[in-house]
PDB file of N, CA and C in Angstrom:
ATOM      1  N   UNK A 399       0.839  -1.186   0.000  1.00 57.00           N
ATOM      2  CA  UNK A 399       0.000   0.000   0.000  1.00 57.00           C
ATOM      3  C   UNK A 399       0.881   1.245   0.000  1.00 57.00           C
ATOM      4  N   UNK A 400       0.850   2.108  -0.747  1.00 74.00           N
ATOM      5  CA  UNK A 400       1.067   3.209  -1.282  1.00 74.00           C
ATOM      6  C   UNK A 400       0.975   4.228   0.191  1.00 74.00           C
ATOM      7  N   UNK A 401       2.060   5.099   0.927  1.00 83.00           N
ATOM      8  CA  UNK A 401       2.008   6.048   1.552  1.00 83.00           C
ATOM      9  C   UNK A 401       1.392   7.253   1.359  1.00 83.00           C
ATOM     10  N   UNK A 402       0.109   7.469   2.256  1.00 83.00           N
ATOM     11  CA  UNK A 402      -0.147   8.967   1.470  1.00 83.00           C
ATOM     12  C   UNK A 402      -0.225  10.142   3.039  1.00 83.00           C
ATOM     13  N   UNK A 403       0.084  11.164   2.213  1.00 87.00           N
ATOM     14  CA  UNK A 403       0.700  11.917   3.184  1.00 87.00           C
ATOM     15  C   UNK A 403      -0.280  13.275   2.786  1.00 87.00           C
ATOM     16  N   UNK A 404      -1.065  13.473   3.953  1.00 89.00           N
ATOM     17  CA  UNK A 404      -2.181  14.974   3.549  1.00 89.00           C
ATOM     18  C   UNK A 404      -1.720  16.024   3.148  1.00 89.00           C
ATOM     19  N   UNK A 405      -0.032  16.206   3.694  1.00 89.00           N
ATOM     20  CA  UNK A 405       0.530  17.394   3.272  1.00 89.00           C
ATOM     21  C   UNK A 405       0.269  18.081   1.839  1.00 89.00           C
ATOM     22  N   UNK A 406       0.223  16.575   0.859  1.00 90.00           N
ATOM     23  CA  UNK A 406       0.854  16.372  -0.378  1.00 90.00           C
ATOM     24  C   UNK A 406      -0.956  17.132  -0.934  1.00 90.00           C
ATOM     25  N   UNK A 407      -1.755  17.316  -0.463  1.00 93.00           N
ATOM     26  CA  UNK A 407      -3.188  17.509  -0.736  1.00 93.00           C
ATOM     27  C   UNK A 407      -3.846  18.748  -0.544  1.00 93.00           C
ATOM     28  N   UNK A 408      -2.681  19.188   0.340  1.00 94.00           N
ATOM     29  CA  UNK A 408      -3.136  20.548   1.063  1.00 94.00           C
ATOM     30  C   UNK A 408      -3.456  21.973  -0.241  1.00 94.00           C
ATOM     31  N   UNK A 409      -4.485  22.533  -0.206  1.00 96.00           N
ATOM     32  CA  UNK A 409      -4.941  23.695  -1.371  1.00 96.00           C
ATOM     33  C   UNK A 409      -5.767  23.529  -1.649  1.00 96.00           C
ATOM     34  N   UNK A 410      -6.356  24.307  -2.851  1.00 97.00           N
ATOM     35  CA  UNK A 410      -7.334  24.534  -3.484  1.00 97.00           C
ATOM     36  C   UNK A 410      -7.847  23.742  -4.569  1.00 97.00           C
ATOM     37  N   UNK A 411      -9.037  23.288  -4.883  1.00 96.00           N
ATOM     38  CA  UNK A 411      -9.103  22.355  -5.831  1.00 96.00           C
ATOM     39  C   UNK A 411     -10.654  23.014  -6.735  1.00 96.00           C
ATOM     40  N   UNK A 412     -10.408  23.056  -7.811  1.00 95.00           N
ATOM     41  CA  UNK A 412     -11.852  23.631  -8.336  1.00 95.00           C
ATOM     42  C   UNK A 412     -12.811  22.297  -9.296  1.00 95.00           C
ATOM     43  N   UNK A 413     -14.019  22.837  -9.338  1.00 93.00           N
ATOM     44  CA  UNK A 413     -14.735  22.015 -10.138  1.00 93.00           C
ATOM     45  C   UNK A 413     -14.581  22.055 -11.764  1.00 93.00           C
ATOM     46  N   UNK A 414     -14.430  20.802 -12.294  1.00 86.00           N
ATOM     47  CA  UNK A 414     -14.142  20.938 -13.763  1.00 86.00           C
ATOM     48  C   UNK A 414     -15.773  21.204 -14.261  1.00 86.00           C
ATOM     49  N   UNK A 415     -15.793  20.930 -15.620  1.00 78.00           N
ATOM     50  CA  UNK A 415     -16.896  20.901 -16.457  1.00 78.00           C
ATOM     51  C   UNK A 415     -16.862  19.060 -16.465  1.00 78.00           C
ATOM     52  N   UNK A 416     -16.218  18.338 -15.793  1.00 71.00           N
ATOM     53  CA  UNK A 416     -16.744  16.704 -16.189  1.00 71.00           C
ATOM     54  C   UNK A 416     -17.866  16.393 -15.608  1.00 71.00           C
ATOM     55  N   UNK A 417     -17.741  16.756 -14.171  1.00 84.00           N
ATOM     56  CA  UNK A 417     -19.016  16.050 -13.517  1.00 84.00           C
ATOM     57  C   UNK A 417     -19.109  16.878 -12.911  1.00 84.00           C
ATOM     58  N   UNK A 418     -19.820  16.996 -11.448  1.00 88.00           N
ATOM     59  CA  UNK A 418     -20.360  17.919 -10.573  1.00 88.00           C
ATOM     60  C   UNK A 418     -19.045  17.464  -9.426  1.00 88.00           C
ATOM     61  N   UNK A 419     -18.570  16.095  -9.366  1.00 91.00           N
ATOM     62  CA  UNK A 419     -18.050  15.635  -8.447  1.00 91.00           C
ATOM     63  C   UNK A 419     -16.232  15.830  -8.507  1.00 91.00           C
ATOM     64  N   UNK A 420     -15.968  16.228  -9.362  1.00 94.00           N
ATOM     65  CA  UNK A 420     -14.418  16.360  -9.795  1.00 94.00           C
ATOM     66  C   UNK A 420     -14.182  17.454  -9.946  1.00 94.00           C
ATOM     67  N   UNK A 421     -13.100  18.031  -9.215  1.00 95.00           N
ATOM     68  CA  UNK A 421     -12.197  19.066  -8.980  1.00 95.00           C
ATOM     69  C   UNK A 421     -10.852  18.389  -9.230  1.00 95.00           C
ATOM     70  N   UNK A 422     -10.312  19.526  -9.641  1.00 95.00           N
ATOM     71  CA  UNK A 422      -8.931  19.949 -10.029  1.00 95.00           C
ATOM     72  C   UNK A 422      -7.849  20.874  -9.214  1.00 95.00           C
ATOM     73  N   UNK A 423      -6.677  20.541  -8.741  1.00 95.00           N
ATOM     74  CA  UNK A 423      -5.663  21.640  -8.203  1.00 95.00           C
ATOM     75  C   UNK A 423      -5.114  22.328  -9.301  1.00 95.00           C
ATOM     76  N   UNK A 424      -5.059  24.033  -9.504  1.00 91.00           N
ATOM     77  CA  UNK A 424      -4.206  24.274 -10.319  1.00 91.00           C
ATOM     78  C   UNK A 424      -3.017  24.284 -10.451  1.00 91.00           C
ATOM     79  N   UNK A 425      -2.928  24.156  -9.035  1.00 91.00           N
ATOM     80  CA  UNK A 425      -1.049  24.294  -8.787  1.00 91.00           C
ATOM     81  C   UNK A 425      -0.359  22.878  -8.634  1.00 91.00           C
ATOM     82  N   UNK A 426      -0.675  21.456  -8.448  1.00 90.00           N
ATOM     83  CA  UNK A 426      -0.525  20.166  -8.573  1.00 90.00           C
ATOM     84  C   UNK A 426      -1.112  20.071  -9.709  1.00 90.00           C
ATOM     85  N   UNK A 427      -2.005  20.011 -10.339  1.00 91.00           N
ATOM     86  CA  UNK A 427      -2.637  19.027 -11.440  1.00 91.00           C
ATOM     87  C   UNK A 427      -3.418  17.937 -10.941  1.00 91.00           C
ATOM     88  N   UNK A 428      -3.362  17.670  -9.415  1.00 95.00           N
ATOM     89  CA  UNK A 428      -4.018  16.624  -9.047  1.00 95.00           C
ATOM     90  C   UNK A 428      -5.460  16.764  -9.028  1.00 95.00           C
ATOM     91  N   UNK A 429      -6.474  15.581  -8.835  1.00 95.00           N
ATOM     92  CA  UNK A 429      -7.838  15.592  -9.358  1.00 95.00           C
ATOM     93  C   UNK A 429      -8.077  14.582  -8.456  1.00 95.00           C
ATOM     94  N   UNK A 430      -9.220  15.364  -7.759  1.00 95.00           N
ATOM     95  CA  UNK A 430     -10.132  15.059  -6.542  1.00 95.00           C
ATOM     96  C   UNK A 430     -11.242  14.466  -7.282  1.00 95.00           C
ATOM     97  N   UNK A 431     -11.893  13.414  -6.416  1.00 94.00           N
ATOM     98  CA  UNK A 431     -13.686  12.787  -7.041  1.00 94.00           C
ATOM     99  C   UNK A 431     -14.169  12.688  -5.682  1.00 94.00           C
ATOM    100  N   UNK A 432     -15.335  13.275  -5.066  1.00 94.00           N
ATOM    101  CA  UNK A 432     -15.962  13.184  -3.969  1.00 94.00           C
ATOM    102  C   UNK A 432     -17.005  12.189  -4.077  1.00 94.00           C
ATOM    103  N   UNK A 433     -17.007  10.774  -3.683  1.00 93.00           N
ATOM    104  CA  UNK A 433     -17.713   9.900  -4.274  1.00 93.00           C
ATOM    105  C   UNK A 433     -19.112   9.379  -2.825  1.00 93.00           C
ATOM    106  N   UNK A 434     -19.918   8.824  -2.855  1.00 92.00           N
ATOM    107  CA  UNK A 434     -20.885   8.584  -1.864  1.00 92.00           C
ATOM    108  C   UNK A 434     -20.746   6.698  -2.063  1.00 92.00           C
ATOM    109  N   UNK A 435     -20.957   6.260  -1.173  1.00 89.00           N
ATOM    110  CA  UNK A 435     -20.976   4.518  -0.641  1.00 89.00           C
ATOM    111  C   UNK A 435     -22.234   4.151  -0.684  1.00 89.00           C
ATOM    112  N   UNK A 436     -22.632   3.062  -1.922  1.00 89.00           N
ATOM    113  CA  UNK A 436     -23.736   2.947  -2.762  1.00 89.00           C
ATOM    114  C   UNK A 436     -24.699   2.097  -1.271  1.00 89.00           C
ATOM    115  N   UNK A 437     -23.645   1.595  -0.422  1.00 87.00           N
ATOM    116  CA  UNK A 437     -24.577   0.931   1.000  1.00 87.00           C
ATOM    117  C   UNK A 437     -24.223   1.434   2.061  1.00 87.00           C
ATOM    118  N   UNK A 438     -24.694   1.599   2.826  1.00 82.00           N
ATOM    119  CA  UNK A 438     -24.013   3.031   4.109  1.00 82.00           C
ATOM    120  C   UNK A 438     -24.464   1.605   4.968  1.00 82.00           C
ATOM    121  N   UNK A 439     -23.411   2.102   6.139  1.00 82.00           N
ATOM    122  CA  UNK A 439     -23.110   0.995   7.042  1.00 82.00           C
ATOM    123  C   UNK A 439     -22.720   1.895   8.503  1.00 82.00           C
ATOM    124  N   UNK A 440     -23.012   1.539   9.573  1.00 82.00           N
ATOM    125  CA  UNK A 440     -22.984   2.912  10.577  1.00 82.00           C
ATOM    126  C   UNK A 440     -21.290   3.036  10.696  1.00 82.00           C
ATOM    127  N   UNK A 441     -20.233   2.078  10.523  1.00 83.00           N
ATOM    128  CA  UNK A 441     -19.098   2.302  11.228  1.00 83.00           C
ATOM    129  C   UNK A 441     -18.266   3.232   9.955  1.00 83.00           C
ATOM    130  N   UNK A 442     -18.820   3.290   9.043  1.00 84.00           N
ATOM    131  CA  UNK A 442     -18.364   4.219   7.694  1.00 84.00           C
ATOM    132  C   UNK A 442     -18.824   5.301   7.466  1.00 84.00           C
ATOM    133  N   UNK A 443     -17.957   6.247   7.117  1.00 88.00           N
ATOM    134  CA  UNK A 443     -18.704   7.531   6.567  1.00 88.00           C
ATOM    135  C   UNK A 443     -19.585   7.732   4.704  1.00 88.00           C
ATOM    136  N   UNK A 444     -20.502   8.019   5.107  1.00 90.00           N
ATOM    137  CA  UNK A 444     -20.766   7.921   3.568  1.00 90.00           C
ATOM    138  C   UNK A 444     -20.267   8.651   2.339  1.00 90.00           C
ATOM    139  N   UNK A 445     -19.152   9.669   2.727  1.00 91.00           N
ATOM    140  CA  UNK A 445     -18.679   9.649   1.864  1.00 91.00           C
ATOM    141  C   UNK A 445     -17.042   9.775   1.994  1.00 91.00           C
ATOM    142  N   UNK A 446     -16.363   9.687   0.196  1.00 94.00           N
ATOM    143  CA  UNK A 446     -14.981   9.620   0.611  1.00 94.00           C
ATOM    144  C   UNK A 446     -14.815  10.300  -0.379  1.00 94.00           C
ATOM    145  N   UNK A 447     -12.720  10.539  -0.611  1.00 95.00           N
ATOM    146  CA  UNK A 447     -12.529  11.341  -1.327  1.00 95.00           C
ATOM    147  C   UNK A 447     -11.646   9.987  -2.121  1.00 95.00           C
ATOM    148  N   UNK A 448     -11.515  10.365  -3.597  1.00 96.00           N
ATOM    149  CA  UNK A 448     -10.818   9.757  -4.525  1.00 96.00           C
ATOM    150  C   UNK A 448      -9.393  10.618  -4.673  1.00 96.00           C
ATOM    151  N   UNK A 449      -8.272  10.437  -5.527  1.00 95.00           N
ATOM    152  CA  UNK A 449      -6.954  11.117  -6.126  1.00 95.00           C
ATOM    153  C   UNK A 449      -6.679  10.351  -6.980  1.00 95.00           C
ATOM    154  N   UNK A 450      -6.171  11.122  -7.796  1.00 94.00           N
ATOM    155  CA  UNK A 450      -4.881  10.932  -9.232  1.00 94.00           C
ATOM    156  C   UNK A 450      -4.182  11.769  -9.382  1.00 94.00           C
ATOM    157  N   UNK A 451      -2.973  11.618  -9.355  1.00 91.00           N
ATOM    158  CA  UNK A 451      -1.904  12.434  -9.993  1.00 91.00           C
ATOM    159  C   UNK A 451      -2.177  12.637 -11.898  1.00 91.00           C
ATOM    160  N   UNK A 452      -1.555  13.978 -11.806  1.00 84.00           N
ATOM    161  CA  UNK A 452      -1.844  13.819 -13.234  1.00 84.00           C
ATOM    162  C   UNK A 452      -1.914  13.604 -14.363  1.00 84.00           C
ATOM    163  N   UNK A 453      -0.623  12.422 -14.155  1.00 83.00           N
ATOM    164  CA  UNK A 453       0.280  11.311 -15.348  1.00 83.00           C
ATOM    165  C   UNK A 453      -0.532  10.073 -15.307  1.00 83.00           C
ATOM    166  N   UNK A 454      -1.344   9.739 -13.994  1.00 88.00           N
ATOM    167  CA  UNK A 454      -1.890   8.631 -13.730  1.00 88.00           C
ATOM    168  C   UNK A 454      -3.062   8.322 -14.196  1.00 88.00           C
ATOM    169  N   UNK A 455      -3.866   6.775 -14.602  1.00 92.00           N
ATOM    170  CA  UNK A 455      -4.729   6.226 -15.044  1.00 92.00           C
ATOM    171  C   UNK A 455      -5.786   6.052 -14.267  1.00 92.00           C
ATOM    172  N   UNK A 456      -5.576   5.741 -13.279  1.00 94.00           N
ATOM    173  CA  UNK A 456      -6.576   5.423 -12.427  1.00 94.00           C
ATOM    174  C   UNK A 456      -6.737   6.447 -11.390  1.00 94.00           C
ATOM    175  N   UNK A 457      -8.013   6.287 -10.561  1.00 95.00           N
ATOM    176  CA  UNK A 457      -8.339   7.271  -9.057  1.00 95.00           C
ATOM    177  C   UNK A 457      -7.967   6.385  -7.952  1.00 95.00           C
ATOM    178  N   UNK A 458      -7.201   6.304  -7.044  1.00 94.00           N
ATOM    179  CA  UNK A 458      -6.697   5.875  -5.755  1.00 94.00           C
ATOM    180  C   UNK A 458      -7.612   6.786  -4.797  1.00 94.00           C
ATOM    181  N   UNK A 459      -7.585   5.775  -3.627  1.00 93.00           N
ATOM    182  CA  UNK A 459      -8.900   6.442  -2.386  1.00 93.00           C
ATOM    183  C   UNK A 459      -7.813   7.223  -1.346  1.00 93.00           C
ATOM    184  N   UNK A 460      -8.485   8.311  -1.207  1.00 93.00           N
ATOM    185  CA  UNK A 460      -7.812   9.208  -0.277  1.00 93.00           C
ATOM    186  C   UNK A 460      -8.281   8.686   1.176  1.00 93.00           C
ATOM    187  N   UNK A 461      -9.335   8.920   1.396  1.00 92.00           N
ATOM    188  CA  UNK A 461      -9.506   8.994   2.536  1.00 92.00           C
ATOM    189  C   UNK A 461     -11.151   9.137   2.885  1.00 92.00           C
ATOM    190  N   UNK A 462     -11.697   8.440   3.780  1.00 91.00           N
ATOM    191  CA  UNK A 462     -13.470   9.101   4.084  1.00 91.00           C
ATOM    192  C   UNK A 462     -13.031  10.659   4.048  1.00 91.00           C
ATOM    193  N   UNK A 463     -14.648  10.722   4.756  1.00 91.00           N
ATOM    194  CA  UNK A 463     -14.765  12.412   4.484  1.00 91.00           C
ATOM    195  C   UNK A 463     -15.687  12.721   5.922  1.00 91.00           C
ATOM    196  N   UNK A 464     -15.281  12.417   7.458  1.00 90.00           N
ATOM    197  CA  UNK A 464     -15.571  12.271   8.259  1.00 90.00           C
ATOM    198  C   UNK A 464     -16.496  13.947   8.600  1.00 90.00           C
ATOM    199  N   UNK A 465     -17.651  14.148   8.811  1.00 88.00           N
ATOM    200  CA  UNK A 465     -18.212  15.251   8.908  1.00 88.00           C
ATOM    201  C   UNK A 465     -17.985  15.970  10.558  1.00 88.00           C
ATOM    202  N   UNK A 466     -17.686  16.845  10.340  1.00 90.00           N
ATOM    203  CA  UNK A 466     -17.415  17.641  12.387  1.00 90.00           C
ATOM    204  C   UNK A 466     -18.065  18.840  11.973  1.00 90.00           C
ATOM    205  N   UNK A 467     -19.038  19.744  11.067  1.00 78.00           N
ATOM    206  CA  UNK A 467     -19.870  20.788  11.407  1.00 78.00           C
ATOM    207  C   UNK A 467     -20.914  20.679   9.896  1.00 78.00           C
ATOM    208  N   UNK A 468     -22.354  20.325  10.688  1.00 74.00           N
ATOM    209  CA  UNK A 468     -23.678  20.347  10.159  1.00 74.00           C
ATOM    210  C   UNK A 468     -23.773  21.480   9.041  1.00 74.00           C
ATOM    211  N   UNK A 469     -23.588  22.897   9.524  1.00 77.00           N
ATOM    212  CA  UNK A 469     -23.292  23.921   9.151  1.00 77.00           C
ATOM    213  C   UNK A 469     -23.199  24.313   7.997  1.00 77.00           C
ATOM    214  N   UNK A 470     -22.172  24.320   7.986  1.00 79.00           N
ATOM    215  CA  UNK A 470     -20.767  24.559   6.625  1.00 79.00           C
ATOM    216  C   UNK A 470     -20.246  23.549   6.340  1.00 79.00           C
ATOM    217  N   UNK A 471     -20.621  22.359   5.830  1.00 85.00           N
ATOM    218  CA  UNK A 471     -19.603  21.195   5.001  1.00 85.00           C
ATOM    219  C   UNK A 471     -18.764  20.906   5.377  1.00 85.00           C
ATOM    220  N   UNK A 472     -18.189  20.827   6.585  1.00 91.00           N
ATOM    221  CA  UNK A 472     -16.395  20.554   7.087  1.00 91.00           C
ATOM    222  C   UNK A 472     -16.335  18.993   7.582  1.00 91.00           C
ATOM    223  N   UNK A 473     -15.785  18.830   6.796  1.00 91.00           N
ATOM    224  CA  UNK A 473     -15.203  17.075   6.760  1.00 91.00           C
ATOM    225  C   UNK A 473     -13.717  17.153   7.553  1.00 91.00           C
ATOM    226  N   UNK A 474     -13.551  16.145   8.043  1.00 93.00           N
ATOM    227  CA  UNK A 474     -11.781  15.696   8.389  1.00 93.00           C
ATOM    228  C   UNK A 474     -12.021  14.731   7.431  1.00 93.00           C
ATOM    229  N   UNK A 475      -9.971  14.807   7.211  1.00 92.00           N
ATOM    230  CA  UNK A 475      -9.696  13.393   6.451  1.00 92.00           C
ATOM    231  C   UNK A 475      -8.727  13.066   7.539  1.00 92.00           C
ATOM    232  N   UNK A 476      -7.988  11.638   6.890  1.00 88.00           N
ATOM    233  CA  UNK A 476      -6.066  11.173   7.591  1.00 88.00           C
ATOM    234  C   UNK A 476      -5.831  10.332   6.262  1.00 88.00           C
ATOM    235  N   UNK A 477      -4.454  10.878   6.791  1.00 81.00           N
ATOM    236  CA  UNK A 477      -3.574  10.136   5.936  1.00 81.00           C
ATOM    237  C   UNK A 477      -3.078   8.670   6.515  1.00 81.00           C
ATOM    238  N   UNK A 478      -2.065   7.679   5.638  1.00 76.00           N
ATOM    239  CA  UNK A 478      -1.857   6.897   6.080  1.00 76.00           C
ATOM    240  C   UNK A 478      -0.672   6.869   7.283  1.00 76.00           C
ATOM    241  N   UNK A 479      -0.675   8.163   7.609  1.00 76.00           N
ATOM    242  CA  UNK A 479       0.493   8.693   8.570  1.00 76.00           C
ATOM    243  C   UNK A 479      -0.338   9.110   9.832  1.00 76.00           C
ATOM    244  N   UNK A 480      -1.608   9.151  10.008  1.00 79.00           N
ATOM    245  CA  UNK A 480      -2.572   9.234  10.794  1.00 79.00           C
ATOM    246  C   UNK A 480      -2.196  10.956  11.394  1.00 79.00           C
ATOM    247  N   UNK A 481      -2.001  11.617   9.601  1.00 86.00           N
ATOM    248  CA  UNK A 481      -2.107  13.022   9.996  1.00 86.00           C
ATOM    249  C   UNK A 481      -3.589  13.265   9.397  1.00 86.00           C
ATOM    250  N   UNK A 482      -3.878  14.342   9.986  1.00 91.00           N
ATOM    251  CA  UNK A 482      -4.937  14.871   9.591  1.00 91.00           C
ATOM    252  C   UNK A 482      -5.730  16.158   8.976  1.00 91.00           C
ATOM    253  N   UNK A 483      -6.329  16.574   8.232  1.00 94.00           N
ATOM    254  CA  UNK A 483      -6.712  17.893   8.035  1.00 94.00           C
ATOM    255  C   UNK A 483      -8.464  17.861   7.734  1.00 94.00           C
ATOM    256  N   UNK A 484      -8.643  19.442   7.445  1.00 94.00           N
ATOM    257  CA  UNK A 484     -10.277  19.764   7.287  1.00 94.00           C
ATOM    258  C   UNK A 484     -10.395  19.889   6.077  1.00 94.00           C
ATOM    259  N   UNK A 485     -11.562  19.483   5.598  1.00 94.00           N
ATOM    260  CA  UNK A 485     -11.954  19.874   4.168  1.00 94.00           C
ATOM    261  C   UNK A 485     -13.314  20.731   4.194  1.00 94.00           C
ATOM    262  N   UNK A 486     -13.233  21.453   3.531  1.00 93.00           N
ATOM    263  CA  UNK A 486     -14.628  22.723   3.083  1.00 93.00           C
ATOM    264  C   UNK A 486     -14.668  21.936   1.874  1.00 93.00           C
ATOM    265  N   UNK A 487     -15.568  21.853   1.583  1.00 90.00           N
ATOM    266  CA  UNK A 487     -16.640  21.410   0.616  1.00 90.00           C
ATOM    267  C   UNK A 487     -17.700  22.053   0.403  1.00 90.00           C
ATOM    268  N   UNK A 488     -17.934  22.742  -1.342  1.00 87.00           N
ATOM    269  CA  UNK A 488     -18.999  23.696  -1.717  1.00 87.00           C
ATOM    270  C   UNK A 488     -19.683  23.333  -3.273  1.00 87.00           C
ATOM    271  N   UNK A 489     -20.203  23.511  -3.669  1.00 85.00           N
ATOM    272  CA  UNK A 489     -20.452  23.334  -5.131  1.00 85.00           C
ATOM    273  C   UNK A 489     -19.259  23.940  -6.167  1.00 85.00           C
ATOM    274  N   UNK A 490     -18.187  24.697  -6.155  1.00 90.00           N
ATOM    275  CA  UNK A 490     -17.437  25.178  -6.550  1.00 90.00           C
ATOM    276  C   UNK A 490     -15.889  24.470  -6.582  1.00 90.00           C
ATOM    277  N   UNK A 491     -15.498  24.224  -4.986  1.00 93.00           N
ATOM    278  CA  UNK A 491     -14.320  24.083  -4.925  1.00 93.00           C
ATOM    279  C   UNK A 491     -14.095  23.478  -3.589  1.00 93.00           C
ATOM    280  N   UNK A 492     -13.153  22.519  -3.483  1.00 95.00           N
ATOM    281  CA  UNK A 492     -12.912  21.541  -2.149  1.00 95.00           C
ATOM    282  C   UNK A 492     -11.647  22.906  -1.546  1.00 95.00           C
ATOM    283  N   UNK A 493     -11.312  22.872   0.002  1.00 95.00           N
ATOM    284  CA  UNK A 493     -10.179  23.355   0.403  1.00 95.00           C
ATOM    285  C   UNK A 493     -10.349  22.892   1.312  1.00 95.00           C
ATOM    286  N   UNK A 494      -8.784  22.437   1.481  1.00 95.00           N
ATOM    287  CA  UNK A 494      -7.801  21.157   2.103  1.00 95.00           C
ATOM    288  C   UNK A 494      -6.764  22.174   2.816  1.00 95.00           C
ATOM    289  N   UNK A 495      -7.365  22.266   4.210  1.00 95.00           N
ATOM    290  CA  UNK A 495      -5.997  22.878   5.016  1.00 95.00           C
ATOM    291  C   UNK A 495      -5.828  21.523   5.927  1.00 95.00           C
ATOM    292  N   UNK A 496      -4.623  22.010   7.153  1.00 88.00           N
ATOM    293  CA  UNK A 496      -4.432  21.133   8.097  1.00 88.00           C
ATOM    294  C   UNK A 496      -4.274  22.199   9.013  1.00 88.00           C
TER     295      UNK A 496
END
């Protein structure tokens, strides 16, 4: 299994014209898919985040998308380093601080 490290995630990501669910970093090239779990199960979050680098073929799973405010969209993720950061989530654009 592949090391992933949140650092590497941290910024701004905007929505393309593909789907509603895919964003783009301009400054990586990397490409986010915010995907939902077709069977929800209580010990899972229903949703997660996808990645690809931008040479790459396939989407690799980032991480759930653990919710901490009703509010405003704010998810935690972790990495496989059991670091962690917040995600804002909008119709526009994901942002990934720590």
């Amino acid at each position: 299994m592949e090391q992933i490290y949140i650092k590497d995630f941290v910024g701004e990501y905007h929505r393309t014209g593909n789907s509603p669910n895919h964003f783009v970093s301009n400054d990586t090239g990397v490409e986010l898919l915010v995907k939902m779990r077709e069977v929800k199960t209580p010990t899972l979050s229903p949703y997660y985040l996808l990645f690809r680098y931008s040479q790459e073929a396939k989407f690799q799973f980032l991480s759930s998308l653990w919710r901490i405010s009703h509010k405003n969209e704010i998810f935690k993720i972790s990495g496989t380093q059991k670091d962690y950061a917040k995600v804002k989530l909008d119709l526009f654009q994901i942002s990934i601080t720590r």
